[in-house]
Short mmCIF file of C-alpha atoms and ligand atoms in Angstrom, two decimals:
data_model
loop_
_atom_site.label_atom_id
_atom_site.label_comp_id
_atom_site.label_asym_id
_atom_site.label_seq_id
_atom_site.Cartn_x
_atom_site.Cartn_y
_atom_site.Cartn_z
CA MET A 30 40.68 -166.30 -6.84
CA ASN A 31 36.97 -165.88 -6.20
CA ILE A 32 34.98 -165.33 -9.25
CA GLY A 33 31.17 -165.09 -10.07
CA ILE A 34 28.15 -162.77 -10.39
CA ASP A 35 28.58 -159.26 -9.43
CA LYS A 36 25.50 -157.86 -10.60
CA ILE A 37 22.07 -159.31 -12.29
CA GLY A 38 19.30 -157.77 -14.10
CA PHE A 39 16.37 -158.83 -15.86
CA ALA A 40 13.76 -157.41 -18.53
CA ALA A 41 10.74 -158.87 -19.77
CA PRO A 42 8.18 -157.44 -22.37
CA ASP A 43 5.30 -154.98 -21.04
CA PHE A 44 2.84 -157.53 -22.43
CA VAL A 45 1.08 -160.19 -20.13
CA LEU A 46 -1.38 -162.93 -21.02
CA ASP A 47 -3.45 -164.69 -18.19
CA LEU A 48 -3.22 -168.38 -18.47
CA ALA A 49 -6.67 -168.75 -17.09
CA ASP A 50 -7.98 -166.77 -20.45
CA LEU A 51 -5.75 -169.11 -22.60
CA ALA A 52 -7.18 -172.22 -20.72
CA LEU A 53 -10.86 -171.04 -21.48
CA ALA A 54 -10.11 -170.17 -25.10
CA ARG A 55 -8.67 -173.84 -25.68
CA ASN A 56 -11.33 -175.35 -23.89
CA ILE A 57 -8.76 -176.85 -20.98
CA ASP A 58 -9.46 -176.79 -17.16
CA PRO A 59 -7.58 -173.73 -16.06
CA ASN A 60 -6.19 -175.89 -12.94
CA LYS A 61 -4.36 -177.98 -15.75
CA TYR A 62 -1.88 -174.77 -15.99
CA LYS A 63 -2.28 -173.37 -12.76
CA ILE A 64 -1.66 -176.46 -10.63
CA GLY A 65 -0.74 -178.86 -13.37
CA LEU A 66 2.29 -176.81 -15.03
CA LEU A 67 2.58 -174.65 -11.94
CA GLN A 68 2.01 -171.38 -14.12
CA SER A 69 -0.22 -168.47 -13.94
CA GLU A 70 1.05 -165.96 -16.60
CA MET A 71 3.16 -165.44 -19.74
CA ALA A 72 5.04 -162.44 -21.16
CA VAL A 73 4.18 -161.52 -24.51
CA ALA A 74 6.65 -159.96 -26.61
CA PRO A 75 5.45 -157.72 -29.66
CA VAL A 76 7.60 -157.84 -32.74
CA THR A 77 9.70 -154.92 -31.95
CA GLN A 78 10.94 -156.31 -29.00
CA ASP A 79 13.27 -159.36 -29.92
CA ILE A 80 16.35 -160.77 -27.89
CA VAL A 81 18.90 -158.29 -28.99
CA SER A 82 16.29 -155.46 -27.07
CA LEU A 83 15.09 -157.13 -24.17
CA GLY A 84 19.19 -158.30 -23.89
CA ALA A 85 20.29 -154.82 -24.17
CA GLN A 86 17.24 -153.83 -21.39
CA ALA A 87 18.31 -156.22 -18.79
CA ALA A 88 21.68 -155.28 -19.15
CA ALA A 89 21.17 -151.58 -19.26
CA ALA A 90 19.64 -151.95 -15.99
CA ILE A 91 22.75 -153.11 -14.03
CA LEU A 92 25.76 -151.41 -15.73
CA THR A 93 27.58 -148.36 -14.91
CA GLU A 94 29.64 -146.41 -17.42
CA GLU A 95 32.75 -147.57 -15.77
CA ASP A 96 31.17 -151.27 -16.44
CA LYS A 97 31.02 -150.43 -20.08
CA GLN A 98 34.66 -149.24 -20.31
CA THR A 99 35.87 -152.32 -18.43
CA ILE A 100 33.78 -155.18 -20.19
CA ASP A 101 36.14 -156.66 -22.81
CA MET A 102 33.67 -159.59 -23.82
CA VAL A 103 29.82 -160.01 -24.34
CA ILE A 104 28.10 -163.71 -24.60
CA VAL A 105 24.60 -164.11 -25.62
CA GLY A 106 23.08 -167.55 -24.72
CA THR A 107 19.98 -167.74 -26.67
CA GLU A 108 17.90 -170.02 -28.97
CA SER A 109 15.93 -167.88 -30.64
CA SER A 110 18.24 -165.85 -32.76
CA VAL A 111 17.53 -163.41 -35.26
CA ASP A 112 20.16 -163.86 -37.44
CA GLN A 113 21.97 -167.50 -38.46
CA SER A 114 25.46 -165.24 -38.30
CA LYS A 115 25.55 -162.07 -36.85
CA ALA A 116 25.86 -162.58 -33.15
CA ALA A 117 23.07 -160.89 -30.84
CA ALA A 118 25.86 -159.81 -28.79
CA VAL A 119 27.38 -157.77 -31.37
CA SER A 120 24.30 -155.51 -31.63
CA ILE A 121 23.91 -155.45 -28.09
CA HIS A 122 27.41 -154.08 -27.41
CA GLY A 123 26.58 -151.42 -29.84
CA LEU A 124 23.43 -150.38 -28.15
CA LEU A 125 25.20 -150.56 -25.09
CA GLY A 126 28.26 -148.33 -25.87
CA ILE A 127 30.74 -150.85 -24.44
CA GLN A 128 34.34 -150.19 -25.42
CA PRO A 129 35.43 -151.09 -28.79
CA PHE A 130 38.11 -153.60 -27.65
CA ALA A 131 35.89 -156.72 -26.62
CA ARG A 132 34.86 -160.05 -27.91
CA SER A 133 31.24 -160.68 -28.83
CA ILE A 134 29.52 -163.77 -29.38
CA GLU A 135 26.74 -165.98 -29.37
CA MET A 136 26.08 -169.30 -27.81
CA LYS A 137 23.67 -171.96 -28.51
CA GLU A 138 22.50 -175.43 -27.14
CA ALA A 139 18.89 -174.87 -26.28
CA CYS A 140 18.33 -173.91 -22.88
CA TYR A 141 21.75 -174.32 -21.67
CA GLY A 142 23.21 -171.72 -23.93
CA ALA A 143 23.95 -169.19 -21.37
CA THR A 144 25.46 -171.39 -18.60
CA ALA A 145 28.29 -172.37 -21.08
CA GLY A 146 28.46 -168.68 -21.39
CA LEU A 147 28.72 -168.19 -17.60
CA SER A 148 31.57 -170.91 -17.46
CA LEU A 149 33.52 -169.21 -20.51
CA ALA A 150 33.07 -165.86 -18.66
CA LYS A 151 34.66 -167.68 -15.50
CA SER A 152 37.66 -168.92 -17.36
CA HIS A 153 38.15 -165.52 -18.79
CA ILE A 154 38.25 -163.77 -15.62
CA ALA A 155 40.88 -166.23 -14.09
CA GLN A 156 43.03 -165.59 -16.68
CA PHE A 157 42.38 -161.47 -16.75
CA PRO A 158 40.95 -160.58 -13.39
CA ASP A 159 40.95 -156.86 -13.94
CA SER A 160 38.29 -157.27 -16.81
CA LYS A 161 34.47 -157.98 -16.84
CA VAL A 162 32.30 -160.28 -18.69
CA LEU A 163 28.70 -159.41 -19.24
CA VAL A 164 26.73 -162.46 -19.94
CA ILE A 165 23.17 -162.30 -20.86
CA ALA A 166 20.73 -165.09 -21.46
CA SER A 167 17.82 -163.76 -23.69
CA ASP A 168 14.93 -165.62 -25.75
CA ILE A 169 11.49 -165.80 -26.79
CA ALA A 170 9.86 -169.24 -26.44
CA LYS A 171 7.09 -169.69 -28.80
CA TYR A 172 5.39 -172.90 -29.84
CA GLY A 173 2.48 -171.84 -31.88
CA LEU A 174 -0.96 -171.38 -31.55
CA GLU A 175 -2.92 -174.19 -30.15
CA SER A 176 0.23 -176.37 -29.81
CA GLY A 177 1.22 -178.61 -27.00
CA GLY A 178 3.71 -176.56 -25.64
CA GLU A 179 1.01 -173.01 -26.07
CA PRO A 180 1.00 -172.60 -22.07
CA THR A 181 5.05 -173.00 -21.64
CA GLN A 182 5.99 -170.05 -23.75
CA GLY A 183 7.22 -166.67 -22.47
CA ALA A 184 9.89 -164.02 -23.20
CA GLY A 185 12.64 -162.21 -21.35
CA ALA A 186 16.32 -161.45 -20.48
CA VAL A 187 18.61 -162.16 -17.65
CA ALA A 188 21.95 -160.08 -18.02
CA MET A 189 24.84 -161.10 -15.25
CA LEU A 190 27.93 -159.06 -14.83
CA VAL A 191 30.82 -161.77 -14.15
CA THR A 192 33.83 -160.33 -12.44
CA ALA A 193 36.64 -161.23 -9.75
CA ASN A 194 35.41 -160.59 -6.16
CA PRO A 195 31.73 -160.49 -6.75
CA ARG A 196 29.03 -158.98 -4.56
CA ILE A 197 26.60 -161.58 -5.19
CA MET A 198 27.44 -164.96 -5.69
CA VAL A 199 30.93 -166.62 -6.12
CA LEU A 200 30.89 -169.77 -8.52
CA ASN A 201 32.35 -172.79 -7.19
CA ASN A 202 34.68 -175.15 -9.23
CA ASP A 203 32.67 -178.23 -8.77
CA ASN A 204 30.75 -178.03 -12.67
CA VAL A 205 29.90 -181.65 -13.88
CA CYS A 206 28.14 -182.04 -17.49
CA GLN A 207 26.35 -184.47 -19.55
CA THR A 208 25.90 -184.46 -23.52
CA ARG A 209 23.24 -187.05 -24.92
CA ASP A 210 22.64 -186.88 -28.35
CA ILE A 211 18.69 -186.85 -28.65
CA TYR A 212 15.67 -185.00 -30.04
CA ASP A 213 13.58 -184.00 -27.47
CA PHE A 214 12.77 -180.58 -28.68
CA TRP A 215 14.74 -178.89 -31.75
CA ARG A 216 14.30 -176.21 -34.27
CA PRO A 217 15.43 -176.94 -37.82
CA ASN A 218 16.02 -174.20 -39.83
CA TYR A 219 13.32 -174.21 -41.75
CA ASP A 220 10.82 -174.28 -39.34
CA LYS A 221 9.59 -171.43 -37.46
CA TYR A 222 8.24 -172.98 -34.29
CA PRO A 223 10.26 -175.75 -32.40
CA ARG A 224 9.53 -179.32 -32.54
CA VAL A 225 9.05 -180.83 -29.37
CA ASP A 226 8.43 -184.53 -28.07
CA GLY A 227 6.96 -183.22 -25.06
CA ARG A 228 6.46 -186.15 -22.55
CA PHE A 229 10.09 -187.56 -24.09
CA SER A 230 11.91 -183.82 -22.88
CA THR A 231 10.25 -184.30 -19.50
CA ILE A 232 11.77 -187.77 -18.92
CA GLN A 233 14.93 -186.61 -20.19
CA TYR A 234 15.17 -183.58 -18.08
CA THR A 235 14.37 -185.98 -15.14
CA ASP A 236 16.84 -188.51 -16.15
CA CYS A 237 19.82 -186.01 -16.97
CA LEU A 238 19.62 -184.61 -13.50
CA THR A 239 19.27 -187.77 -11.39
CA THR A 240 22.10 -189.35 -13.57
CA THR A 241 24.40 -186.27 -13.34
CA PHE A 242 23.61 -185.74 -9.71
CA ASP A 243 24.93 -189.34 -8.71
CA TYR A 244 28.16 -188.63 -10.78
CA TYR A 245 28.22 -185.07 -9.11
CA GLN A 246 28.07 -186.59 -5.66
CA LYS A 247 30.86 -189.14 -6.28
CA LYS A 248 33.12 -186.60 -8.11
CA THR A 249 32.86 -183.63 -5.28
CA GLY A 250 31.42 -185.68 -2.35
CA GLN A 251 28.56 -183.50 -1.77
CA SER A 252 25.30 -184.03 -1.05
CA LEU A 253 21.84 -182.19 -1.12
CA GLU A 254 21.85 -181.70 2.23
CA ASP A 255 24.95 -178.96 1.52
CA PHE A 256 22.97 -176.90 0.18
CA ALA A 257 20.31 -174.18 1.18
CA ALA A 258 18.63 -174.01 -1.94
CA MET A 259 18.45 -175.37 -5.36
CA CYS A 260 17.59 -173.43 -8.62
CA LEU A 261 16.85 -175.69 -11.78
CA HIS A 262 15.94 -175.02 -15.39
CA ILE A 263 12.23 -173.94 -15.24
CA PRO A 264 10.66 -174.92 -18.53
CA PHE A 265 7.69 -174.71 -16.48
CA SER A 266 7.45 -174.46 -12.70
CA LYS A 267 6.37 -178.18 -12.00
CA GLN A 268 8.96 -179.43 -14.15
CA GLY A 269 11.54 -177.99 -11.98
CA LEU A 270 9.72 -179.30 -8.75
CA LYS A 271 9.58 -182.66 -10.11
CA GLY A 272 13.42 -182.60 -10.91
CA LEU A 273 14.08 -181.46 -6.96
CA GLN A 274 11.54 -184.71 -5.73
CA ALA A 275 13.78 -186.95 -8.00
CA ILE A 276 16.96 -186.35 -6.38
CA ALA A 277 16.13 -185.53 -2.86
CA LYS A 278 15.82 -188.77 -0.90
CA ASN A 279 15.46 -187.25 2.74
CA GLU A 280 12.18 -185.91 3.58
CA GLU A 281 13.58 -183.07 5.87
CA THR A 282 15.62 -181.98 2.92
CA LEU A 283 13.03 -182.42 0.61
CA ASN A 284 10.76 -179.93 2.62
CA ARG A 285 13.26 -177.29 3.16
CA LEU A 286 14.44 -177.54 -0.36
CA THR A 287 10.77 -177.04 -1.55
CA GLU A 288 10.14 -174.00 0.45
CA ARG A 289 13.15 -172.30 -0.87
CA PHE A 290 11.89 -173.53 -4.56
CA GLN A 291 8.62 -171.77 -4.02
CA GLU A 292 10.69 -168.46 -3.39
CA ALA A 293 12.86 -169.46 -6.78
CA ILE A 294 9.93 -169.76 -8.84
CA VAL A 295 7.87 -166.46 -7.90
CA TYR A 296 9.01 -164.69 -11.26
CA ASN A 297 8.99 -167.90 -13.49
CA LYS A 298 5.44 -168.52 -12.91
CA VAL A 299 4.25 -164.72 -14.37
CA VAL A 300 6.77 -164.84 -16.98
CA GLY A 301 6.85 -168.12 -18.21
CA ASN A 302 9.61 -170.07 -19.92
CA ILE A 303 12.27 -168.00 -21.14
CA TYR A 304 14.34 -170.80 -22.27
CA THR A 305 18.08 -169.91 -21.41
CA GLY A 306 17.34 -167.35 -18.83
CA SER A 307 14.84 -169.29 -16.84
CA ILE A 308 17.45 -170.77 -14.10
CA PHE A 309 19.10 -167.42 -13.65
CA LEU A 310 15.41 -165.72 -13.39
CA SER A 311 14.89 -168.50 -11.00
CA LEU A 312 17.99 -167.64 -8.88
CA LEU A 313 16.98 -163.83 -9.36
CA SER A 314 13.53 -165.09 -7.94
CA LEU A 315 14.68 -167.02 -4.89
CA LEU A 316 17.30 -164.08 -4.05
CA GLU A 317 14.95 -161.32 -4.16
CA ASN A 318 12.21 -163.47 -2.58
CA SER A 319 13.61 -165.43 0.13
CA ARG A 320 14.32 -164.33 3.62
CA ALA A 321 15.70 -167.51 4.81
CA LEU A 322 18.87 -167.34 2.99
CA GLU A 323 22.11 -165.79 4.45
CA ALA A 324 25.95 -164.97 3.45
CA GLY A 325 27.83 -168.36 3.00
CA ASP A 326 24.92 -170.40 1.82
CA GLN A 327 25.66 -172.71 -1.04
CA ILE A 328 23.04 -172.78 -4.04
CA LEU A 329 23.08 -175.90 -6.20
CA PHE A 330 22.22 -175.19 -9.91
CA TYR A 331 20.79 -177.60 -12.71
CA SER A 332 20.87 -176.17 -15.87
CA TYR A 333 19.22 -178.24 -18.84
CA GLY A 334 19.05 -177.58 -22.83
CA SER A 335 17.56 -180.15 -25.02
CA GLY A 336 19.23 -182.14 -27.66
CA ALA A 337 20.92 -182.57 -24.85
CA VAL A 338 23.51 -181.17 -22.61
CA CYS A 339 22.95 -180.47 -18.91
CA GLU A 340 25.34 -178.92 -16.05
CA ILE A 341 25.42 -179.15 -12.41
CA PHE A 342 27.35 -176.68 -10.28
CA SER A 343 26.86 -174.66 -7.20
CA GLY A 344 27.66 -171.07 -5.68
CA SER A 345 28.22 -169.55 -2.69
CA LEU A 346 26.40 -166.05 -1.33
CA VAL A 347 28.30 -163.10 -0.98
CA GLU A 348 28.26 -160.66 2.67
CA GLY A 349 25.75 -158.15 1.73
CA TYR A 350 24.65 -159.58 -1.89
CA GLN A 351 20.95 -158.48 -1.04
CA LYS A 352 22.14 -154.72 -1.64
CA GLN A 353 22.64 -155.59 -5.24
CA LEU A 354 19.02 -156.54 -5.64
CA ASP A 355 15.86 -155.08 -6.62
CA GLN A 356 13.03 -155.57 -3.89
CA ASN A 357 10.26 -154.09 -5.93
CA ARG A 358 10.01 -156.55 -9.04
CA LEU A 359 7.40 -158.32 -8.38
CA GLU A 360 5.53 -155.01 -8.21
CA SER A 361 6.71 -153.87 -11.76
CA LEU A 362 5.82 -157.16 -12.95
CA ASN A 363 2.28 -156.45 -11.59
CA GLN A 364 2.03 -153.26 -13.77
CA ARG A 365 2.59 -154.85 -17.13
CA THR A 366 -0.11 -154.69 -19.38
CA LYS A 367 -2.95 -157.64 -19.49
CA ILE A 368 -3.76 -158.46 -22.85
CA SER A 369 -6.53 -160.51 -24.05
CA MET A 370 -6.59 -163.91 -26.05
CA GLU A 371 -7.38 -161.80 -29.46
CA GLU A 372 -4.31 -159.31 -28.66
CA TYR A 373 -2.01 -162.17 -27.59
CA GLU A 374 -2.63 -164.42 -31.07
CA GLN A 375 -2.01 -160.73 -32.89
CA ILE A 376 0.88 -159.50 -30.86
CA PHE A 377 2.96 -162.38 -30.26
CA PHE A 378 2.41 -163.90 -33.75
CA GLN A 379 2.89 -160.68 -35.99
CA GLU A 380 5.46 -161.00 -38.59
CA ILE A 381 7.78 -158.23 -39.83
CA ASN A 382 6.31 -157.46 -43.51
CA LEU A 383 9.28 -156.33 -45.86
CA ASP A 384 8.98 -154.96 -49.32
CA GLU A 385 10.88 -155.83 -52.12
CA THR A 386 13.96 -154.22 -50.92
CA GLY A 387 13.89 -155.86 -47.64
CA THR A 388 12.76 -152.77 -45.77
CA SER A 389 9.99 -153.16 -43.16
CA VAL A 390 6.33 -151.74 -43.87
CA ASP A 391 3.55 -150.75 -41.08
CA LEU A 392 6.30 -152.03 -38.40
CA PRO A 393 4.25 -150.95 -35.53
CA GLU A 394 5.78 -147.75 -33.10
CA ASP A 395 7.53 -149.12 -29.97
CA PRO A 396 8.15 -146.20 -27.21
CA LYS A 397 10.51 -148.60 -24.95
CA PRO A 398 14.31 -147.45 -24.95
CA PHE A 399 15.28 -150.38 -26.58
CA ALA A 400 13.25 -151.32 -29.67
CA LEU A 401 13.37 -152.72 -33.14
CA ILE A 402 12.44 -149.18 -35.06
CA GLN A 403 12.89 -150.70 -38.96
CA VAL A 404 14.30 -153.29 -40.87
CA ASP A 405 16.27 -151.46 -43.59
CA LYS A 406 17.19 -153.80 -46.45
CA HIS A 407 17.51 -156.44 -44.29
CA LYS A 408 19.30 -154.74 -41.57
CA ARG A 409 17.77 -154.76 -38.27
CA ILE A 410 17.82 -151.24 -36.73
CA TYR A 411 17.11 -150.45 -33.18
CA ARG A 412 16.85 -147.02 -31.17
CA LYS A 413 19.62 -146.59 -28.81
N1 COA B 524 -5.95 -179.99 -12.56
C1 COA B 524 -4.82 -180.09 -12.04
N2 COA B 524 -3.76 -180.81 -12.90
C2 COA B 524 -3.94 -181.21 -13.92
C3 COA B 524 -5.12 -181.32 -14.90
C4 COA B 524 -6.17 -180.53 -13.98
N3 COA B 524 -7.38 -180.34 -14.55
N4 COA B 524 -5.15 -181.60 -15.90
C5 COA B 524 -4.01 -182.20 -16.18
N5 COA B 524 -3.19 -182.09 -15.10
C6 COA B 524 -1.92 -182.08 -14.61
C7 COA B 524 -1.53 -183.66 -15.27
O1 COA B 524 -1.70 -184.45 -14.41
C8 COA B 524 -0.01 -183.16 -15.41
O2 COA B 524 0.58 -183.21 -13.94
P1 COA B 524 1.97 -184.48 -13.72
O3 COA B 524 2.72 -184.39 -14.89
O4 COA B 524 2.26 -183.88 -12.60
O5 COA B 524 0.87 -186.03 -13.84
C9 COA B 524 0.27 -182.08 -15.97
O6 COA B 524 -1.09 -181.23 -15.61
C10 COA B 524 0.35 -181.70 -17.20
O7 COA B 524 -0.22 -182.43 -18.05
P2 COA B 524 -0.20 -183.38 -19.29
O8 COA B 524 -1.21 -184.21 -19.72
O9 COA B 524 0.93 -184.00 -19.24
O10 COA B 524 -0.06 -182.15 -20.42
P3 COA B 524 0.44 -182.20 -21.89
O11 COA B 524 -0.22 -183.12 -22.64
O12 COA B 524 -0.40 -180.81 -22.35
O13 COA B 524 1.90 -181.70 -22.02
C11 COA B 524 3.97 -180.59 -21.44
C12 COA B 524 2.42 -180.77 -20.98
C13 COA B 524 4.67 -179.74 -20.57
C14 COA B 524 4.67 -181.55 -21.89
C15 COA B 524 3.73 -179.42 -22.75
O14 COA B 524 3.26 -178.53 -22.20
C16 COA B 524 4.99 -179.53 -23.23
O15 COA B 524 5.05 -180.05 -24.54
N6 COA B 524 5.54 -178.18 -23.31
C17 COA B 524 7.07 -177.87 -23.72
C18 COA B 524 8.33 -178.85 -23.58
C19 COA B 524 8.74 -178.56 -22.28
O16 COA B 524 8.68 -177.50 -21.79
N7 COA B 524 9.60 -179.69 -21.98
C20 COA B 524 10.18 -179.68 -20.44
C21 COA B 524 11.50 -180.08 -20.48
S1 COA B 524 12.84 -178.92 -21.20
#
C-alpha cells in the first residue's frame, strides 16, 4: 500500500526581523549571517502566538470538514511545549474541531520529533488504511538576547496530512536511524532558553549524517545518484549545505543536488530555524520553488535532533503533486510586518504576566484567527 503526505501546510507569525539589522545592533559584519550562515531574515512570534496557535493555523490551511471527520490521530512534534503534561495536540484537536474519537499526542526529541511522528503516522495508516493522521511540527526557536544562537532563531509550524494513496509524496520503506547520547543542545526544565554547544552540535550534525548515510547505503543499496533532491534539517541553511557536501562524493551529483538545495532553502532563509519543522519547510520550499522536479522523482531526507537522534528516509513524488501546493507562498512571506531591533527585543521576549490567581493581565490583543487570548487560572485559552 502507498502511504505518505497527501497535503502540506505552513504558518509563520506575521512579524519578521531583517538579520542585517540584528548584525548591525550586535556589531557583527552582516555577511556573517547572509553568507556565513546563509540566512537573511527570521520570523518573530508575539507572546500570543505559540506552538498551539501556529500549529492550528498551519493545519487549518489544508484541512477540509471531511478530513476533520476522518482524522483519528493528531501528532505534534515540538521542543517548545507550552505544558509539561497536556499535549499541544489535544489543544489543536479542540481548536480545529476534529471528530472526538481520535488519539492526540506530543512527541519530543529536539528537532527530530516530527519525523518520528511521521513514521508513527505511516504505521497507523498501514494498520487502518481508511483513516488519516495529522502530523504537525510546531516550534519557536528562541536562544536568548545576544546569545551565540541569536541569528538562528525563528518560529513556525508545518502541518502534514498522512494518508493512503497520498497526492504529494509516497514515503518509502527505507528508514535508517541512529541514536547518540550526547549534550550538544538541550534545555533543562529550569531553563528558559536552551543550552547549546554550538560548534559541537554542528560537528555532530555532520558526523551523524555521514555515518548514518554509510549505513543507509549498505542497507538499501541506494546511493546519492538515485535521488533528484535532498532535504535536510536546516537549523540554518549553511549547515544543510555542509551536510550535503559531506556526503556527495561525485562532482556532477553535488552540483545537481546543490541546485535543488538552493530551491529547498528559499523559505528557510526568510523564516529561520523552526526546529522540528525545518526539514519539512525545506520540503515545501523545494516542491514550490523547483521547476526541475517531476513525478516519480525520489527525494532523500536527513532529519537530525540534538541529543541526538537522526533518521535518513526517502519519498517518491506523486503524479500531479503540484496541484496540492501554494505557488504564492513567498509573496505572502514578503508581506509580513518588518520590525525594528527594539520591537524584536520587546515582542519576541515578552513574558505573560499573571496575577495571584494565575490569570493573565495586559496580554496584548491579537486579531489572528488562532491566538492565545487569555490565561485563565493557569489555563491557556485560545480564540477558536
Ligand atoms: N563574511 C562571511 N562569512 C563569515 C563572516 C563574514 N564576515 N564572518 C564569519 N563568517 C562565516 C564563518 O567562516 C563560518 O562559516 P564556516 O562554518 O563555513 O567556516 C560562519 O560564518 C559562522 O561563523 P562562526 O564563527 O562559526 O559563528 P559562531 O561562532 O557565531 O557560531 C553557530 C555559529 C551556528 C554555531 C551558532 O549560531 C549557534 O550556536 N547556533 C545554534 C546551534 C545550531 O544551530 N546548531 C546546528 C546543529 S543542530
